[in-house]
Amino acid sequence: MARHRFIPEDYHTTLGWHEAVLTVDDGDTVTTLTVDAAGQDHTGATVAGRPNPQTGPFFVAGAEPGDTLAVDLLRMTPTRLVGWTGNVVAAHVIDPEDVRSLPARERILWDLDLEAGVARLQAPPKALERLAVPLDPMLGCFGVAPHGGQAISTATSGPFGGNMDYRGFRPGVTVYFPVFAPGALFHLGDGHAVQGDGEIVGNGIETSFEVEFRVRVIKGKEIEWPRGENNEFIFTVGNARPLDQCVQHATSEMLRWLAEDYHLDAVAASTVLGQCVRYDLGNIYDPAYTMVCKVPKVVLNSL
């Protein structure tokens, strides 16, 4: 169970079967750096293309197709004191007749006060002079190489993970990915200092990160879509468009989890979900939307 520190020099704007930058073993911990969604590093210099350039991939020894890769998200620390977002909501999240009222899309800048734990607008519009948004670091885009030797744009997502923009991917969470390639080929990037549900302005507060994570291989455990857990919930992630399809993927994956690990048949699992399920909206901006299906652990522990 070694500890590694990796400083990237190159980045990828696809999640794919790229040459690994580092081989790590089951149980190892990695500390590394990510650039922001526009390829800017900790100095603000543009060192990579867009969108969402990825650090990695990391080859996890022993991971093979048919296994599950567990990634413990341990720490995410912004490495610069400025971030940026868009300034208006996406046209498709409001009524069509209101789209013409939106101003032109521009980038706005935020100051990150790491000591106080808040973000503040550099040039706040009227009425937002006192706005201080609590920092809540998360990863917007990360995952493993897709099946079949593919390289898929970091603008979108799928069973392999990708640009899910779920604000629940924060420190203290374990994320599970199906393994499609030898070594899993784990990528990560697109750090947000904070983001609302849906990423409806097209961005969280985009900035560069130092990230610490641990990898574990679960041999012979096959899953179809990403899963995760924290202290309160287990959850499953569906990525697709339209929105009802990603709900279907997430809910079906949760039914499989409840059957496999909690031994609930279809009626029992449906009964639990019917009264206890929670849904979180991940990304609703990019080509594939993301829906998260959650079940409280307190309910499962009482069974």
Short mmCIF file of C-alpha atoms in Angstrom, two decimals:
data_model
loop_
_atom_site.label_atom_id
_atom_site.label_comp_id
_atom_site.label_asym_id
_atom_site.label_seq_id
_atom_site.Cartn_x
_atom_site.Cartn_y
_atom_site.Cartn_z
CA MET A 1 0.00 0.00 0.00
CA ALA A 2 2.36 2.64 -1.30
CA ARG A 3 1.88 6.37 -1.55
CA HIS A 4 2.64 8.09 -4.85
CA ARG A 5 2.94 11.72 -5.89
CA PHE A 6 2.47 12.33 -9.59
CA ILE A 7 3.03 15.67 -11.35
CA PRO A 8 1.37 15.62 -14.79
CA GLU A 9 2.96 17.07 -17.91
CA ASP A 10 0.31 16.05 -20.46
CA TYR A 11 -3.47 15.79 -20.34
CA HIS A 12 -6.26 14.10 -22.29
CA THR A 13 -9.60 15.48 -23.42
CA THR A 14 -10.94 11.97 -23.85
CA LEU A 15 -11.32 9.08 -21.44
CA GLY A 16 -9.72 6.24 -23.31
CA TRP A 17 -7.15 3.51 -23.69
CA HIS A 18 -4.26 5.94 -23.46
CA GLU A 19 -0.76 5.01 -22.34
CA ALA A 20 -0.69 4.92 -18.55
CA VAL A 21 1.29 7.63 -16.75
CA LEU A 22 1.80 5.58 -13.58
CA THR A 23 1.20 2.00 -12.42
CA VAL A 24 -0.25 1.64 -8.93
CA ASP A 25 -1.21 -1.39 -6.86
CA ASP A 26 -4.45 -2.31 -5.15
CA GLY A 27 -4.65 -0.18 -1.99
CA ASP A 28 -2.18 2.49 -3.12
CA THR A 29 -2.79 6.19 -2.56
CA VAL A 30 -2.02 8.85 -5.17
CA THR A 31 -1.64 12.60 -4.79
CA THR A 32 -1.73 14.50 -8.07
CA LEU A 33 -2.67 17.77 -9.74
CA THR A 34 -5.51 18.67 -12.08
CA VAL A 35 -6.07 21.67 -14.33
CA ASP A 36 -9.40 23.44 -14.73
CA ALA A 37 -12.02 22.83 -17.42
CA ALA A 38 -10.25 25.25 -19.79
CA GLY A 39 -6.81 23.72 -19.23
CA GLN A 40 -5.46 26.35 -16.83
CA ASP A 41 -3.04 25.24 -14.13
CA HIS A 42 -2.30 26.61 -10.66
CA THR A 43 -0.57 29.67 -12.14
CA GLY A 44 -3.43 30.47 -14.50
CA ALA A 45 -1.37 29.42 -17.53
CA THR A 46 -3.14 27.40 -20.23
CA VAL A 47 -1.29 24.08 -20.45
CA ALA A 48 -3.94 21.81 -21.99
CA GLY A 49 -6.82 21.82 -24.44
CA ARG A 50 -10.47 21.86 -23.53
CA PRO A 51 -12.91 20.62 -22.40
CA ASN A 52 -12.13 19.12 -19.00
CA PRO A 53 -8.55 17.89 -19.58
CA GLN A 54 -7.78 14.78 -17.56
CA THR A 55 -4.78 13.80 -15.50
CA GLY A 56 -3.75 10.19 -16.07
CA PRO A 57 -4.64 7.54 -16.86
CA PHE A 58 -3.41 5.50 -13.92
CA PHE A 59 -2.94 1.76 -14.47
CA VAL A 60 -4.23 -0.20 -11.46
CA ALA A 61 -2.39 -3.52 -11.32
CA GLY A 62 -4.71 -6.50 -11.13
CA ALA A 63 -7.79 -4.73 -12.46
CA GLU A 64 -9.34 -6.64 -15.36
CA PRO A 65 -12.59 -6.46 -17.31
CA GLY A 66 -15.32 -7.93 -15.13
CA ASP A 67 -13.87 -6.39 -11.96
CA THR A 68 -14.90 -3.21 -10.17
CA LEU A 69 -12.53 -0.33 -9.41
CA ALA A 70 -13.19 1.42 -6.10
CA VAL A 71 -11.84 4.96 -5.79
CA ASP A 72 -11.78 6.57 -2.34
CA LEU A 73 -11.84 10.36 -2.74
CA LEU A 74 -9.70 11.53 0.17
CA ARG A 75 -8.88 15.20 -0.43
CA MET A 76 -9.44 17.98 -2.97
CA THR A 77 -7.68 21.28 -2.44
CA PRO A 78 -7.84 24.26 -4.83
CA THR A 79 -4.34 25.26 -5.91
CA ARG A 80 -5.15 28.80 -6.97
CA LEU A 81 -7.25 31.56 -5.47
CA VAL A 82 -9.37 32.36 -8.53
CA GLY A 83 -12.08 30.38 -10.32
CA TRP A 84 -14.58 31.10 -13.07
CA THR A 85 -18.11 30.27 -14.17
CA GLY A 86 -20.63 31.22 -16.81
CA ASN A 87 -23.02 34.05 -16.04
CA VAL A 88 -26.41 32.80 -17.31
CA VAL A 89 -28.40 29.58 -17.10
CA ALA A 90 -28.51 27.24 -20.07
CA ALA A 91 -31.27 27.91 -22.57
CA HIS A 92 -32.71 24.40 -22.27
CA VAL A 93 -33.39 24.62 -18.53
CA ILE A 94 -35.89 27.48 -18.86
CA ASP A 95 -39.10 27.97 -20.83
CA PRO A 96 -38.44 28.53 -24.54
CA GLU A 97 -40.24 31.87 -24.55
CA ASP A 98 -37.79 33.16 -21.93
CA VAL A 99 -34.61 32.30 -23.81
CA ARG A 100 -34.51 35.60 -25.73
CA SER A 101 -34.40 37.49 -22.45
CA LEU A 102 -31.06 35.94 -21.49
CA PRO A 103 -27.99 38.16 -21.91
CA ALA A 104 -24.94 37.03 -23.87
CA ARG A 105 -22.89 34.34 -22.17
CA GLU A 106 -19.72 35.62 -20.52
CA ARG A 107 -17.16 34.32 -18.06
CA ILE A 108 -17.25 35.74 -14.54
CA LEU A 109 -14.47 35.45 -11.96
CA TRP A 110 -14.60 34.39 -8.33
CA ASP A 111 -12.07 34.86 -5.53
CA LEU A 112 -11.55 31.73 -3.45
CA ASP A 113 -10.95 32.47 0.23
CA LEU A 114 -9.58 29.13 1.40
CA GLU A 115 -9.13 30.29 4.99
CA ALA A 116 -12.73 31.45 5.33
CA GLY A 117 -13.97 28.63 3.11
CA VAL A 118 -16.03 30.80 0.76
CA ALA A 119 -16.07 32.08 -2.82
CA ARG A 120 -16.90 35.71 -3.62
CA LEU A 121 -17.51 37.42 -6.95
CA GLN A 122 -14.70 39.69 -8.12
CA ALA A 123 -17.12 42.15 -9.74
CA PRO A 124 -20.49 41.45 -8.16
CA PRO A 125 -23.63 42.80 -9.81
CA LYS A 126 -26.07 44.84 -7.79
CA ALA A 127 -27.57 42.92 -4.87
CA LEU A 128 -24.75 40.31 -4.83
CA GLU A 129 -22.06 42.42 -3.15
CA ARG A 130 -22.33 40.33 0.02
CA LEU A 131 -22.70 36.94 -1.64
CA ALA A 132 -20.33 34.39 -0.09
CA VAL A 133 -20.79 30.84 -1.36
CA PRO A 134 -19.39 28.09 0.93
CA LEU A 135 -16.66 26.07 -0.77
CA ASP A 136 -17.54 22.42 -1.37
CA PRO A 137 -14.84 20.91 -3.63
CA MET A 138 -15.89 18.17 -6.04
CA LEU A 139 -14.71 16.44 -9.22
CA GLY A 140 -16.82 17.10 -12.29
CA CYS A 141 -15.24 14.66 -14.75
CA PHE A 142 -13.45 11.40 -13.93
CA GLY A 143 -13.68 7.71 -14.65
CA VAL A 144 -12.13 4.74 -16.41
CA ALA A 145 -11.41 3.81 -20.02
CA PRO A 146 -14.62 2.84 -21.87
CA HIS A 147 -15.19 -0.62 -23.33
CA GLY A 148 -13.97 -1.68 -26.74
CA GLY A 149 -10.85 0.44 -26.91
CA GLN A 150 -12.85 3.64 -27.25
CA ALA A 151 -11.73 7.18 -26.43
CA ILE A 152 -14.79 9.27 -25.52
CA SER A 153 -14.87 13.05 -25.16
CA THR A 154 -14.64 14.57 -21.71
CA ALA A 155 -17.68 16.67 -22.65
CA THR A 156 -19.97 13.71 -22.01
CA SER A 157 -20.44 10.62 -19.83
CA GLY A 158 -21.48 6.98 -19.87
CA PRO A 159 -21.10 3.70 -17.96
CA PHE A 160 -17.38 4.50 -17.60
CA GLY A 161 -18.07 7.74 -15.74
CA GLY A 162 -16.91 10.92 -17.46
CA ASN A 163 -18.40 14.39 -17.24
CA MET A 164 -21.09 13.67 -14.65
CA ASP A 165 -20.80 16.95 -12.70
CA TYR A 166 -22.45 15.51 -9.60
CA ARG A 167 -21.80 17.66 -6.56
CA GLY A 168 -21.76 14.55 -4.38
CA PHE A 169 -18.37 13.47 -5.78
CA ARG A 170 -16.57 15.11 -2.89
CA PRO A 171 -13.99 14.01 -0.29
CA GLY A 172 -15.25 11.21 1.93
CA VAL A 173 -17.01 9.41 -0.93
CA THR A 174 -16.09 6.07 -2.48
CA VAL A 175 -16.94 5.71 -6.17
CA TYR A 176 -17.18 2.35 -7.95
CA PHE A 177 -16.57 1.96 -11.69
CA PRO A 178 -16.98 -1.06 -13.95
CA VAL A 179 -13.62 -2.09 -15.42
CA PHE A 180 -13.49 -2.36 -19.22
CA ALA A 181 -9.72 -2.21 -19.90
CA PRO A 182 -6.74 -3.98 -18.33
CA GLY A 183 -5.60 -1.79 -15.44
CA ALA A 184 -8.91 0.14 -15.54
CA LEU A 185 -7.02 3.27 -16.76
CA PHE A 186 -8.38 5.77 -14.26
CA HIS A 187 -8.57 9.46 -15.30
CA LEU A 188 -9.55 12.54 -13.28
CA GLY A 189 -9.97 16.28 -13.72
CA ASP A 190 -12.47 19.16 -13.90
CA GLY A 191 -12.30 20.29 -10.29
CA HIS A 192 -15.03 22.62 -9.01
CA ALA A 193 -14.60 24.68 -5.86
CA VAL A 194 -18.39 24.52 -5.54
CA GLN A 195 -21.32 23.81 -7.85
CA GLY A 196 -25.10 23.78 -7.66
CA ASP A 197 -27.16 20.80 -8.77
CA GLY A 198 -27.30 20.34 -12.54
CA GLU A 199 -24.37 22.63 -13.40
CA ILE A 200 -27.03 24.77 -15.07
CA VAL A 201 -24.75 27.68 -16.00
CA GLY A 202 -22.40 25.24 -17.69
CA ASN A 203 -19.80 25.37 -14.96
CA GLY A 204 -19.13 24.96 -11.32
CA ILE A 205 -16.53 27.39 -10.04
CA GLU A 206 -13.75 26.00 -12.21
CA THR A 207 -10.25 25.91 -10.77
CA SER A 208 -7.15 23.76 -10.49
CA PHE A 209 -6.84 21.14 -7.74
CA GLU A 210 -4.51 18.94 -5.78
CA VAL A 211 -6.34 15.64 -5.35
CA GLU A 212 -5.60 12.66 -3.13
CA PHE A 213 -7.29 9.33 -3.83
CA ARG A 214 -6.90 5.63 -3.06
CA VAL A 215 -7.69 2.76 -5.44
CA ARG A 216 -8.95 -0.71 -4.66
CA VAL A 217 -9.79 -3.62 -6.95
CA ILE A 218 -12.87 -5.74 -6.25
CA LYS A 219 -12.19 -8.94 -8.16
CA GLY A 220 -15.04 -10.63 -9.99
CA LYS A 221 -17.57 -7.93 -9.05
CA GLU A 222 -19.41 -6.82 -12.18
CA ILE A 223 -21.46 -3.63 -12.21
CA GLU A 224 -23.02 -1.87 -15.18
CA TRP A 225 -23.01 1.79 -14.09
CA PRO A 226 -21.01 3.83 -11.58
CA ARG A 227 -21.93 3.42 -7.94
CA GLY A 228 -20.89 5.24 -4.80
CA GLU A 229 -21.35 5.60 -1.09
CA ASN A 230 -20.75 7.99 1.76
CA ASN A 231 -21.59 7.82 5.44
CA GLU A 232 -25.31 8.32 4.81
CA PHE A 233 -26.21 6.79 1.44
CA ILE A 234 -25.42 4.25 -1.19
CA PHE A 235 -26.04 5.62 -4.68
CA THR A 236 -26.01 4.69 -8.34
CA VAL A 237 -25.38 6.91 -11.36
CA GLY A 238 -27.09 6.88 -14.75
CA ASN A 239 -25.75 8.93 -17.68
CA ALA A 240 -27.90 9.43 -20.78
CA ARG A 241 -30.25 11.76 -22.61
CA PRO A 242 -33.22 12.27 -22.36
CA LEU A 243 -33.52 12.68 -18.62
CA ASP A 244 -35.87 9.75 -18.15
CA GLN A 245 -33.27 7.38 -19.62
CA CYS A 246 -30.62 8.30 -17.05
CA VAL A 247 -33.25 7.86 -14.33
CA GLN A 248 -33.87 4.38 -15.71
CA HIS A 249 -30.17 3.48 -15.76
CA ALA A 250 -29.65 4.69 -12.19
CA THR A 251 -32.77 2.97 -10.84
CA SER A 252 -32.02 -0.34 -12.58
CA GLU A 253 -28.48 -0.28 -11.23
CA MET A 254 -29.85 0.31 -7.72
CA LEU A 255 -32.24 -2.64 -8.09
CA ARG A 256 -29.27 -4.83 -9.08
CA TRP A 257 -27.27 -3.60 -6.08
CA LEU A 258 -30.12 -4.27 -3.66
CA ALA A 259 -30.57 -7.77 -5.10
CA GLU A 260 -26.86 -8.70 -5.14
CA ASP A 261 -25.63 -7.28 -1.84
CA TYR A 262 -28.81 -6.93 0.25
CA HIS A 263 -30.69 -10.01 -1.06
CA LEU A 264 -33.89 -8.09 -1.80
CA ASP A 265 -36.18 -9.49 -4.50
CA ALA A 266 -37.99 -7.20 -6.92
CA VAL A 267 -40.95 -6.61 -4.59
CA ALA A 268 -38.83 -5.97 -1.51
CA ALA A 269 -36.43 -3.66 -3.37
CA SER A 270 -39.33 -1.80 -4.98
CA THR A 271 -40.97 -1.35 -1.60
CA VAL A 272 -37.80 0.17 -0.14
CA LEU A 273 -37.27 2.44 -3.14
CA GLY A 274 -40.91 3.47 -3.27
CA GLN A 275 -40.76 5.14 0.12
CA CYS A 276 -37.08 5.76 0.80
CA VAL A 277 -35.34 6.58 -2.49
CA ARG A 278 -33.83 10.00 -3.09
CA TYR A 279 -32.80 11.34 -6.50
CA ASP A 280 -30.08 13.94 -7.06
CA LEU A 281 -29.62 15.74 -10.34
CA GLY A 282 -26.07 15.68 -11.62
CA ASN A 283 -25.25 17.29 -14.94
CA ILE A 284 -28.12 18.61 -17.07
CA TYR A 285 -25.95 20.77 -19.32
CA ASP A 286 -23.81 18.46 -21.42
CA PRO A 287 -24.61 15.86 -24.13
CA ALA A 288 -25.52 13.16 -21.60
CA TYR A 289 -27.42 14.06 -18.45
CA THR A 290 -26.71 12.50 -15.05
CA MET A 291 -29.16 11.25 -12.44
CA VAL A 292 -28.20 9.78 -9.06
CA CYS A 293 -30.41 7.27 -7.21
CA LYS A 294 -29.77 7.18 -3.44
CA VAL A 295 -30.89 4.94 -0.59
CA PRO A 296 -30.22 5.85 3.07
CA LYS A 297 -27.91 3.44 4.83
CA VAL A 298 -29.98 3.73 8.02
CA VAL A 299 -32.84 2.04 6.15
CA LEU A 300 -30.66 -0.74 4.77
CA ASN A 301 -28.95 -1.32 8.11
CA SER A 302 -32.35 -1.88 9.75
CA LEU A 303 -33.30 -4.76 7.44
#
